[in-house]
Coordinates of C-alpha atoms and ligand atoms in Angstrom, one line a residue:
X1 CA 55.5 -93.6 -7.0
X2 CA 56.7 -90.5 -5.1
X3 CA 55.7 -90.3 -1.6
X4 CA 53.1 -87.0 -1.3
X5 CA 54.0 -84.8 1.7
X6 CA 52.0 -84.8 4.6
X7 CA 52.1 -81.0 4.4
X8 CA 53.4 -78.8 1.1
X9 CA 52.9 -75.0 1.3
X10 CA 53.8 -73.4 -1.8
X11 CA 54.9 -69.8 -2.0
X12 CA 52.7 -68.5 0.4
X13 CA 51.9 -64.5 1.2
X14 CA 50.0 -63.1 3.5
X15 CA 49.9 -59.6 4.8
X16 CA 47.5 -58.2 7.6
X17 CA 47.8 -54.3 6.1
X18 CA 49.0 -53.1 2.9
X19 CA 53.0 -52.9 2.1
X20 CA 53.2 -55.1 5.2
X21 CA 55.5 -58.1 4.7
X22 CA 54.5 -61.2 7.6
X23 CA 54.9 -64.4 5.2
X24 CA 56.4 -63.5 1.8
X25 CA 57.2 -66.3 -0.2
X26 CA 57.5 -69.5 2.0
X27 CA 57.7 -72.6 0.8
X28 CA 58.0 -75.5 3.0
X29 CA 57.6 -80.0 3.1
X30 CA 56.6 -81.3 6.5
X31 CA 56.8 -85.5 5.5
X32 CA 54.3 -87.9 7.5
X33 CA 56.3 -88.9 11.0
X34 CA 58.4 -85.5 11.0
X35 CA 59.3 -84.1 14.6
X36 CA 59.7 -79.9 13.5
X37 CA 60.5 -77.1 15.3
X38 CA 59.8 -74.1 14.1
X39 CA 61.9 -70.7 14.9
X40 CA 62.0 -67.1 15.0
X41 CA 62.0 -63.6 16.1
X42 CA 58.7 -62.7 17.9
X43 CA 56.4 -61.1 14.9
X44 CA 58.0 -63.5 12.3
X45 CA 55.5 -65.0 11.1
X46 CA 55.3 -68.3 13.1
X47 CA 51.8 -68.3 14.3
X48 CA 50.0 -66.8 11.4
X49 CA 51.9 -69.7 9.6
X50 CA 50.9 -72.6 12.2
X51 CA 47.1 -70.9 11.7
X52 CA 47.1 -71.4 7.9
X53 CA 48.4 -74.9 8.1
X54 CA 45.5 -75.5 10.5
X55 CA 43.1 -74.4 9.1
X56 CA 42.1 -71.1 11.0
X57 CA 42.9 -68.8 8.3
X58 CA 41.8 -68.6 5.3
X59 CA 42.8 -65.2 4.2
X60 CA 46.5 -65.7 1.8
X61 CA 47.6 -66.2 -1.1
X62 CA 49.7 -69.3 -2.5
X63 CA 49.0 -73.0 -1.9
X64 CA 48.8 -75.0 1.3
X65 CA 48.0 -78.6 0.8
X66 CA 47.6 -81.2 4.1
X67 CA 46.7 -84.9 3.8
X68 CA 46.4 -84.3 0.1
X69 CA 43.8 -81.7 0.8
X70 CA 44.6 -78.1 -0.8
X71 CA 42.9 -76.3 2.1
X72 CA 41.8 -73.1 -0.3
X73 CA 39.2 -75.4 -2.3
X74 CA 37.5 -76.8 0.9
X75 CA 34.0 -75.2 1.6
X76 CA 33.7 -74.2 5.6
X77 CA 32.3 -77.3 6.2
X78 CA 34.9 -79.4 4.6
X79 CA 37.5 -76.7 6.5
X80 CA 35.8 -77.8 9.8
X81 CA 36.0 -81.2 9.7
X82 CA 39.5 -80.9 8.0
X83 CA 40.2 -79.0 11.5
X84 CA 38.5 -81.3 13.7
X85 CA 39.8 -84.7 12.1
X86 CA 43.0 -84.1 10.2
X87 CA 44.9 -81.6 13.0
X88 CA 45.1 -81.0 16.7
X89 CA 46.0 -77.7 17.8
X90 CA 48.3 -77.1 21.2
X91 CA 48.4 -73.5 22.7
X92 CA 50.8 -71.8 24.8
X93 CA 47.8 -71.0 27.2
X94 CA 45.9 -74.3 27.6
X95 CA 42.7 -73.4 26.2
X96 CA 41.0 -75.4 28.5
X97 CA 37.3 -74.1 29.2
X98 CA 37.2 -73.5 33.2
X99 CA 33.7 -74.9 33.6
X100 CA 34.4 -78.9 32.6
X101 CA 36.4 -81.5 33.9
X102 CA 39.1 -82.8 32.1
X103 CA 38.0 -85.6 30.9
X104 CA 35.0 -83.2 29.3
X105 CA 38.0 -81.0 27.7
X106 CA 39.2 -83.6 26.4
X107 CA 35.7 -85.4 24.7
X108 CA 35.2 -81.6 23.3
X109 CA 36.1 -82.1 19.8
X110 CA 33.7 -85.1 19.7
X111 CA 30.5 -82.9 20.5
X112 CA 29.5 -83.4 16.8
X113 CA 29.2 -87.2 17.1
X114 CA 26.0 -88.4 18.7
X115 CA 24.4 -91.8 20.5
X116 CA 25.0 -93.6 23.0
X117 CA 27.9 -96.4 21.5
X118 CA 30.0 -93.4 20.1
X119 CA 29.9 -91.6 22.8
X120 CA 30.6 -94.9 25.2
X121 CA 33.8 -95.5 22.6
X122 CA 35.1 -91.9 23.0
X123 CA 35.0 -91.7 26.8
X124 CA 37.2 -94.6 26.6
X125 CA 39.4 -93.2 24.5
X126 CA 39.6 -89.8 25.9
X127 CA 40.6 -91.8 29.8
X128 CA 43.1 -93.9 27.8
X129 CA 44.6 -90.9 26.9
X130 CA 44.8 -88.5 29.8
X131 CA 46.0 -92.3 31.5
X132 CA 48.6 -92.1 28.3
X133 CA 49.6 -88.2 29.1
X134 CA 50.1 -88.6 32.6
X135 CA 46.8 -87.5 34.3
X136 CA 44.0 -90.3 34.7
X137 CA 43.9 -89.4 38.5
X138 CA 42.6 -85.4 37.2
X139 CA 39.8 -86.6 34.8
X140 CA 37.1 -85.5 37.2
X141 CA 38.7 -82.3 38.6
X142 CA 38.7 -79.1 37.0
X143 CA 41.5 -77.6 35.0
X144 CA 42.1 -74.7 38.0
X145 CA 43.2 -77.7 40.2
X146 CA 45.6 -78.2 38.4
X147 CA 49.3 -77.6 37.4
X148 CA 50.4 -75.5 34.3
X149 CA 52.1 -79.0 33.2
X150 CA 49.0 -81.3 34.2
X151 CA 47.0 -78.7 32.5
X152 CA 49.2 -79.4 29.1
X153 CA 49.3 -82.6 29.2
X154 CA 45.4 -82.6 29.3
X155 CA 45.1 -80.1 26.0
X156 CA 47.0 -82.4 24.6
X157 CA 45.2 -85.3 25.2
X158 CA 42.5 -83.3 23.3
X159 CA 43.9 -82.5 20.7
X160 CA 44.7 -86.1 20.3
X161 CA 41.4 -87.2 20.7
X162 CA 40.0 -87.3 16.9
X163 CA 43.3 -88.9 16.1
X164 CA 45.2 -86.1 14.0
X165 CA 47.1 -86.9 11.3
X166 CA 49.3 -84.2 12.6
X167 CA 49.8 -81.9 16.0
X168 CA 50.4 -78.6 15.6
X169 CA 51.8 -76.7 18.9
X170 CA 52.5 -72.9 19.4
X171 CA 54.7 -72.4 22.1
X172 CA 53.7 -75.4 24.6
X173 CA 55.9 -75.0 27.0
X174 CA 56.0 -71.3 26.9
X175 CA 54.0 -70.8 30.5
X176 CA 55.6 -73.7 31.9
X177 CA 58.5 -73.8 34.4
X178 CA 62.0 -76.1 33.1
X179 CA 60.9 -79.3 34.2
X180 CA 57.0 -79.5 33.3
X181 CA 58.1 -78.2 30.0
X182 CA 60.9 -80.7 29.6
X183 CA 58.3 -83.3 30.3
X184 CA 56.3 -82.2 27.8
X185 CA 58.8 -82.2 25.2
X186 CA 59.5 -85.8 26.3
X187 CA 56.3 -86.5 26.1
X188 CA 55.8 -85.2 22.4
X189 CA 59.2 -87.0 21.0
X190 CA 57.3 -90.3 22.1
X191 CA 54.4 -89.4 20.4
X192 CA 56.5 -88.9 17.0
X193 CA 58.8 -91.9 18.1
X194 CA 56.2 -94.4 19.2
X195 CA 53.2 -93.7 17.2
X196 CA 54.7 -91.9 14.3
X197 CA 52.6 -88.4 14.8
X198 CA 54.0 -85.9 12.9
X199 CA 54.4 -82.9 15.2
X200 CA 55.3 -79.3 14.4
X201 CA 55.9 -77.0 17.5
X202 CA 56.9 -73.5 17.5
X203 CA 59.4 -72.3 20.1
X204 CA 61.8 -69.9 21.5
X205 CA 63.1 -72.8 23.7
X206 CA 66.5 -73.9 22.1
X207 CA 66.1 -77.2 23.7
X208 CA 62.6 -77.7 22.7
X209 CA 64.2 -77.1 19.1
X210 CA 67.0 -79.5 19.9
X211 CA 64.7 -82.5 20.5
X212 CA 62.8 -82.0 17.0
X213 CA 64.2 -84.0 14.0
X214 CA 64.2 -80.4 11.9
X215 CA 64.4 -77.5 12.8
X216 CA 63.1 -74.5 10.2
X217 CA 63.9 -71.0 11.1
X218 CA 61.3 -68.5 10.4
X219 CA 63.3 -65.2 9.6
X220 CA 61.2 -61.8 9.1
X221 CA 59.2 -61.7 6.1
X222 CA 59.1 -65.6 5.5
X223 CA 62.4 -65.7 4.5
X224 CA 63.2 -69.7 5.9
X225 CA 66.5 -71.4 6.7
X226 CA 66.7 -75.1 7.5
X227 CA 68.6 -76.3 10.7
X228 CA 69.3 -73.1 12.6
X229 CA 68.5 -72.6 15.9
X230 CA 67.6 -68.9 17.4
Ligands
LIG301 N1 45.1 -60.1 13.5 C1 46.2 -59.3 13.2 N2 46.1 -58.1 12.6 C2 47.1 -57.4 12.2 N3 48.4 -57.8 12.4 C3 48.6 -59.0 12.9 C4 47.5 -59.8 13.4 N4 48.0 -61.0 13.9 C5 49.4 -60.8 13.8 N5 49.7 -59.7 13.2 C6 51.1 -59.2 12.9 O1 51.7 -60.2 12.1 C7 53.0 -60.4 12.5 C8 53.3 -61.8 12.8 O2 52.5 -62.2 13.9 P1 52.6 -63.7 14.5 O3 51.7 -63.7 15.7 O4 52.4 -64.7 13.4 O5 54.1 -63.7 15.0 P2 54.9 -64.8 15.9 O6 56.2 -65.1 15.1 O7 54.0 -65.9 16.2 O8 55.3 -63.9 17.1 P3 55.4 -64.4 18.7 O9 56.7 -65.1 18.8 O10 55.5 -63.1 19.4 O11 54.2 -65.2 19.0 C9 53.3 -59.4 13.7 O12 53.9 -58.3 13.2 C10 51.9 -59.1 14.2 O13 51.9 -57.8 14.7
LIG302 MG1 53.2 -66.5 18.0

Protein backbone atom coordinates (compact mmCIF):
# COMPACT_ATOMS: atom_id res chain seq x y z
CA UNK A 1 0.00 0.00 0.00
CA UNK A 2 0.98 3.51 -0.89
CA UNK A 3 2.44 5.50 1.77
CA UNK A 4 -0.29 8.54 2.64
CA UNK A 5 1.54 11.96 2.92
CA UNK A 6 2.00 13.52 6.00
CA UNK A 7 0.62 16.66 4.50
CA UNK A 8 -1.44 16.90 0.82
CA UNK A 9 -2.91 20.25 -0.07
CA UNK A 10 -4.82 20.06 -3.09
CA UNK A 11 -5.60 23.03 -5.32
CA UNK A 12 -5.94 25.42 -2.80
CA UNK A 13 -7.32 29.30 -3.20
CA UNK A 14 -7.65 31.72 -1.02
CA UNK A 15 -8.10 35.43 -1.40
CA UNK A 16 -8.51 38.14 1.42
CA UNK A 17 -10.57 40.73 -1.05
CA UNK A 18 -12.27 40.08 -4.26
CA UNK A 19 -10.15 39.77 -7.73
CA UNK A 20 -7.18 39.45 -5.25
CA UNK A 21 -4.89 36.52 -6.15
CA UNK A 22 -2.65 35.28 -2.63
CA UNK A 23 -2.79 31.29 -3.17
CA UNK A 24 -4.23 30.37 -6.51
CA UNK A 25 -4.02 26.89 -7.21
CA UNK A 26 -1.31 25.27 -4.99
CA UNK A 27 -0.84 21.93 -4.68
CA UNK A 28 1.80 20.53 -2.58
CA UNK A 29 3.15 16.73 -0.67
CA UNK A 30 5.10 17.31 2.50
CA UNK A 31 6.13 13.18 3.27
CA UNK A 32 6.52 12.25 7.20
CA UNK A 33 10.52 13.07 8.07
CA UNK A 34 10.72 15.94 5.28
CA UNK A 35 13.15 18.89 6.23
CA UNK A 36 11.20 21.99 3.72
CA UNK A 37 12.05 25.27 3.19
CA UNK A 38 9.72 27.26 1.92
CA UNK A 39 10.40 30.57 -0.36
CA UNK A 40 9.27 33.72 -1.71
CA UNK A 41 8.69 37.30 -2.36
CA UNK A 42 7.35 39.07 0.78
CA UNK A 43 3.37 39.01 0.18
CA UNK A 44 3.60 35.57 -1.64
CA UNK A 45 1.57 33.75 0.02
CA UNK A 46 3.89 31.93 2.53
CA UNK A 47 2.35 32.63 5.82
CA UNK A 48 -1.28 32.48 4.89
CA UNK A 49 -0.19 29.09 3.55
CA UNK A 50 1.85 27.95 6.79
CA UNK A 51 -1.62 29.20 8.65
CA UNK A 52 -3.87 26.90 6.65
CA UNK A 53 -1.64 23.97 7.14
CA UNK A 54 -1.87 24.68 10.85
CA UNK A 55 -4.80 25.00 11.34
CA UNK A 56 -5.39 28.86 11.98
CA UNK A 57 -7.48 29.48 9.03
CA UNK A 58 -10.16 28.17 8.05
CA UNK A 59 -11.35 30.50 5.44
CA UNK A 60 -10.20 28.77 1.57
CA UNK A 61 -11.18 26.82 -0.73
CA UNK A 62 -9.51 23.36 -1.98
CA UNK A 63 -8.37 20.52 0.26
CA UNK A 64 -5.75 20.42 2.98
CA UNK A 65 -5.35 17.03 4.55
CA UNK A 66 -2.56 16.47 7.62
CA UNK A 67 -2.05 13.21 9.47
CA UNK A 68 -4.88 11.91 7.39
CA UNK A 69 -7.06 14.57 8.74
CA UNK A 70 -8.80 16.82 5.91
CA UNK A 71 -8.79 19.91 8.22
CA UNK A 72 -12.23 21.48 6.44
CA UNK A 73 -14.40 18.59 8.02
CA UNK A 74 -13.08 19.05 11.65
CA UNK A 75 -15.55 20.86 14.01
CA UNK A 76 -13.55 23.74 16.21
CA UNK A 77 -12.98 21.38 18.68
CA UNK A 78 -11.58 18.72 16.62
CA UNK A 79 -9.45 21.92 14.83
CA UNK A 80 -8.12 22.69 18.43
CA UNK A 81 -6.84 19.70 19.34
CA UNK A 82 -5.68 19.00 15.76
CA UNK A 83 -3.59 22.33 16.51
CA UNK A 84 -2.53 21.52 19.98
CA UNK A 85 -1.50 17.74 19.24
CA UNK A 86 -0.71 17.24 15.63
CA UNK A 87 1.45 20.72 14.92
CA UNK A 88 3.78 23.10 16.64
CA UNK A 89 3.93 26.47 15.51
CA UNK A 90 7.48 28.66 15.48
CA UNK A 91 7.25 32.49 14.98
CA UNK A 92 9.69 34.97 13.84
CA UNK A 93 8.88 36.94 17.17
CA UNK A 94 8.99 34.32 19.94
CA UNK A 95 5.57 34.54 21.13
CA UNK A 96 6.64 34.04 24.50
CA UNK A 97 4.10 35.59 27.16
CA UNK A 98 6.38 38.16 29.19
CA UNK A 99 4.75 37.19 32.59
CA UNK A 100 6.05 33.32 32.90
CA UNK A 101 9.15 31.58 33.16
CA UNK A 102 10.30 29.53 30.60
CA UNK A 103 9.69 26.56 31.78
CA UNK A 104 5.77 27.90 32.16
CA UNK A 105 6.02 28.89 28.27
CA UNK A 106 6.93 25.92 27.53
CA UNK A 107 4.12 23.68 29.77
CA UNK A 108 1.53 26.26 27.93
CA UNK A 109 0.06 24.04 25.46
CA UNK A 110 -0.60 21.42 28.25
CA UNK A 111 -3.00 23.82 30.31
CA UNK A 112 -5.95 21.58 29.08
CA UNK A 113 -4.58 18.44 30.84
CA UNK A 114 -5.35 18.37 34.54
CA UNK A 115 -4.08 16.36 37.92
CA UNK A 116 -1.40 16.04 39.65
CA UNK A 117 0.58 12.76 37.69
CA UNK A 118 0.08 14.56 34.26
CA UNK A 119 1.09 17.50 35.14
CA UNK A 120 4.27 15.79 37.23
CA UNK A 121 4.98 13.96 33.62
CA UNK A 122 4.91 17.18 31.62
CA UNK A 123 7.11 19.29 33.78
CA UNK A 124 9.55 16.61 33.17
CA UNK A 125 9.23 16.68 29.80
CA UNK A 126 9.03 20.28 29.26
CA UNK A 127 12.97 20.50 31.48
CA UNK A 128 14.11 17.64 29.28
CA UNK A 129 13.47 19.75 26.57
CA UNK A 130 14.63 23.20 27.16
CA UNK A 131 17.90 20.76 28.63
CA UNK A 132 17.55 19.24 24.86
CA UNK A 133 17.36 23.02 23.17
CA UNK A 134 20.08 24.37 24.91
CA UNK A 135 18.54 26.28 27.91
CA UNK A 136 17.93 24.14 31.21
CA UNK A 137 19.93 26.85 33.21
CA UNK A 138 16.83 29.72 31.86
CA UNK A 139 13.82 27.55 33.00
CA UNK A 140 13.13 29.79 35.96
CA UNK A 141 13.98 33.28 34.47
CA UNK A 142 11.83 35.18 32.43
CA UNK A 143 11.93 35.39 28.66
CA UNK A 144 13.20 39.41 28.89
CA UNK A 145 16.45 37.86 30.43
CA UNK A 146 17.10 36.37 27.78
CA UNK A 147 18.73 36.35 24.33
CA UNK A 148 16.83 36.57 20.94
CA UNK A 149 18.44 32.92 20.28
CA UNK A 150 17.80 31.52 24.01
CA UNK A 151 14.44 32.95 23.58
CA UNK A 152 13.97 30.62 20.20
CA UNK A 153 15.22 27.87 21.37
CA UNK A 154 12.65 28.08 24.32
CA UNK A 155 9.44 28.57 21.69
CA UNK A 156 10.65 25.82 20.32
CA UNK A 157 10.82 23.64 23.06
CA UNK A 158 7.07 24.54 23.28
CA UNK A 159 6.02 23.87 20.37
CA UNK A 160 7.63 20.52 20.95
CA UNK A 161 6.01 19.86 23.97
CA UNK A 162 2.64 17.94 22.78
CA UNK A 163 4.94 16.06 20.52
CA UNK A 164 3.89 17.35 16.89
CA UNK A 165 3.70 15.24 14.24
CA UNK A 166 5.10 18.15 12.46
CA UNK A 167 6.84 21.83 13.16
CA UNK A 168 5.83 24.47 11.29
CA UNK A 169 8.29 27.73 11.49
CA UNK A 170 7.70 31.20 9.94
CA UNK A 171 10.75 32.92 9.60
CA UNK A 172 12.71 31.66 12.89
CA UNK A 173 15.68 33.09 12.53
CA UNK A 174 14.32 36.30 11.04
CA UNK A 175 15.11 38.60 14.42
CA UNK A 176 18.17 36.69 15.09
CA UNK A 177 21.76 37.78 14.40
CA UNK A 178 24.08 35.05 11.96
CA UNK A 179 25.20 32.89 14.52
CA UNK A 180 22.07 32.38 16.98
CA UNK A 181 20.23 31.80 13.86
CA UNK A 182 22.73 29.38 12.44
CA UNK A 183 22.33 27.50 15.64
CA UNK A 184 18.91 27.30 15.29
CA UNK A 185 18.96 25.93 12.02
CA UNK A 186 21.43 23.31 13.38
CA UNK A 187 19.40 22.69 15.88
CA UNK A 188 16.17 22.01 13.65
CA UNK A 189 18.25 19.62 10.98
CA UNK A 190 18.82 17.42 14.24
CA UNK A 191 15.44 17.44 15.00
CA UNK A 192 14.51 16.08 11.39
CA UNK A 193 17.87 13.95 11.44
CA UNK A 194 17.61 12.46 14.80
CA UNK A 195 14.05 12.14 15.70
CA UNK A 196 12.58 12.17 12.25
CA UNK A 197 10.21 15.51 12.79
CA UNK A 198 9.09 16.70 9.76
CA UNK A 199 9.73 20.43 9.71
CA UNK A 200 8.69 23.05 7.27
CA UNK A 201 10.28 26.61 7.82
CA UNK A 202 9.67 29.66 5.81
CA UNK A 203 12.60 31.83 5.03
CA UNK A 204 14.28 34.60 3.19
CA UNK A 205 17.60 33.14 4.53
CA UNK A 206 19.31 31.33 1.55
CA UNK A 207 21.23 29.26 3.94
CA UNK A 208 18.38 28.38 6.15
CA UNK A 209 16.90 27.06 2.68
CA UNK A 210 20.18 25.36 1.96
CA UNK A 211 20.04 23.09 5.05
CA UNK A 212 16.40 21.85 4.27
CA UNK A 213 16.05 18.56 2.19
CA UNK A 214 13.51 20.59 -0.27
CA UNK A 215 13.12 23.54 -0.93
CA UNK A 216 9.56 24.87 -2.57
CA UNK A 217 9.44 28.30 -3.88
CA UNK A 218 6.32 30.20 -3.35
CA UNK A 219 6.03 32.59 -6.40
CA UNK A 220 3.03 35.36 -6.46
CA UNK A 221 -0.25 33.93 -6.73
CA UNK A 222 0.64 30.31 -5.57
CA UNK A 223 2.32 29.56 -8.61
CA UNK A 224 5.13 26.83 -6.87
CA UNK A 225 8.51 25.71 -8.26
CA UNK A 226 10.42 22.88 -6.57
CA UNK A 227 14.19 23.36 -5.67
CA UNK A 228 14.85 27.15 -6.29
CA UNK A 229 16.25 29.17 -3.99
CA UNK A 230 15.29 33.15 -3.78
N1 LIG B 1 -5.58 39.57 7.24
C1 LIG B 1 -5.35 39.99 5.99
N2 LIG B 1 -6.24 40.76 5.33
C2 LIG B 1 -6.03 41.16 4.08
N3 LIG B 1 -4.94 40.84 3.35
C3 LIG B 1 -4.01 40.09 3.97
C4 LIG B 1 -4.16 39.61 5.32
N4 LIG B 1 -3.07 38.87 5.65
C5 LIG B 1 -2.28 38.90 4.56
N5 LIG B 1 -2.84 39.60 3.56
C6 LIG B 1 -2.27 39.80 2.23
O1 LIG B 1 -2.00 38.53 1.67
C7 LIG B 1 -0.77 38.54 0.97
C8 LIG B 1 0.09 37.41 1.48
O2 LIG B 1 0.43 37.66 2.83
P1 LIG B 1 1.40 36.71 3.64
O3 LIG B 1 1.51 37.29 5.00
O4 LIG B 1 0.95 35.30 3.52
O5 LIG B 1 2.75 36.89 2.81
P2 LIG B 1 4.21 36.38 3.14
O6 LIG B 1 4.71 35.65 1.93
O7 LIG B 1 4.21 35.63 4.43
O8 LIG B 1 5.00 37.75 3.28
P3 LIG B 1 6.24 38.12 4.24
O9 LIG B 1 7.45 37.49 3.60
O10 LIG B 1 6.30 39.62 4.17
O11 LIG B 1 5.95 37.61 5.61
C9 LIG B 1 -0.19 39.92 1.13
O12 LIG B 1 -0.47 40.65 -0.03
C10 LIG B 1 -0.93 40.50 2.31
O13 LIG B 1 -1.07 41.89 2.17
MG1 LIG C 1 5.05 35.99 6.29
Amino acid sequence: MEAISLVVVGHLKKNYQPKQCILNDVNLRIEDAEFVAITGKSGSGKTTLLNIIGGLDSDYEGQVEVAGKVLSTLSDDELSAYRNSHVGFVFQSFHLMPHLSCLENVLLPSAFNQGKAVETAFTQQALALLAMVGVAEKAHEFPNCLSGGQQQRVAIARALLMQPKLLLCDEPTGSLDDESAGDIIQLFAKLNAEQGMTIVVVTHDADVALKATRTIHLRQCGVMEEGQCL
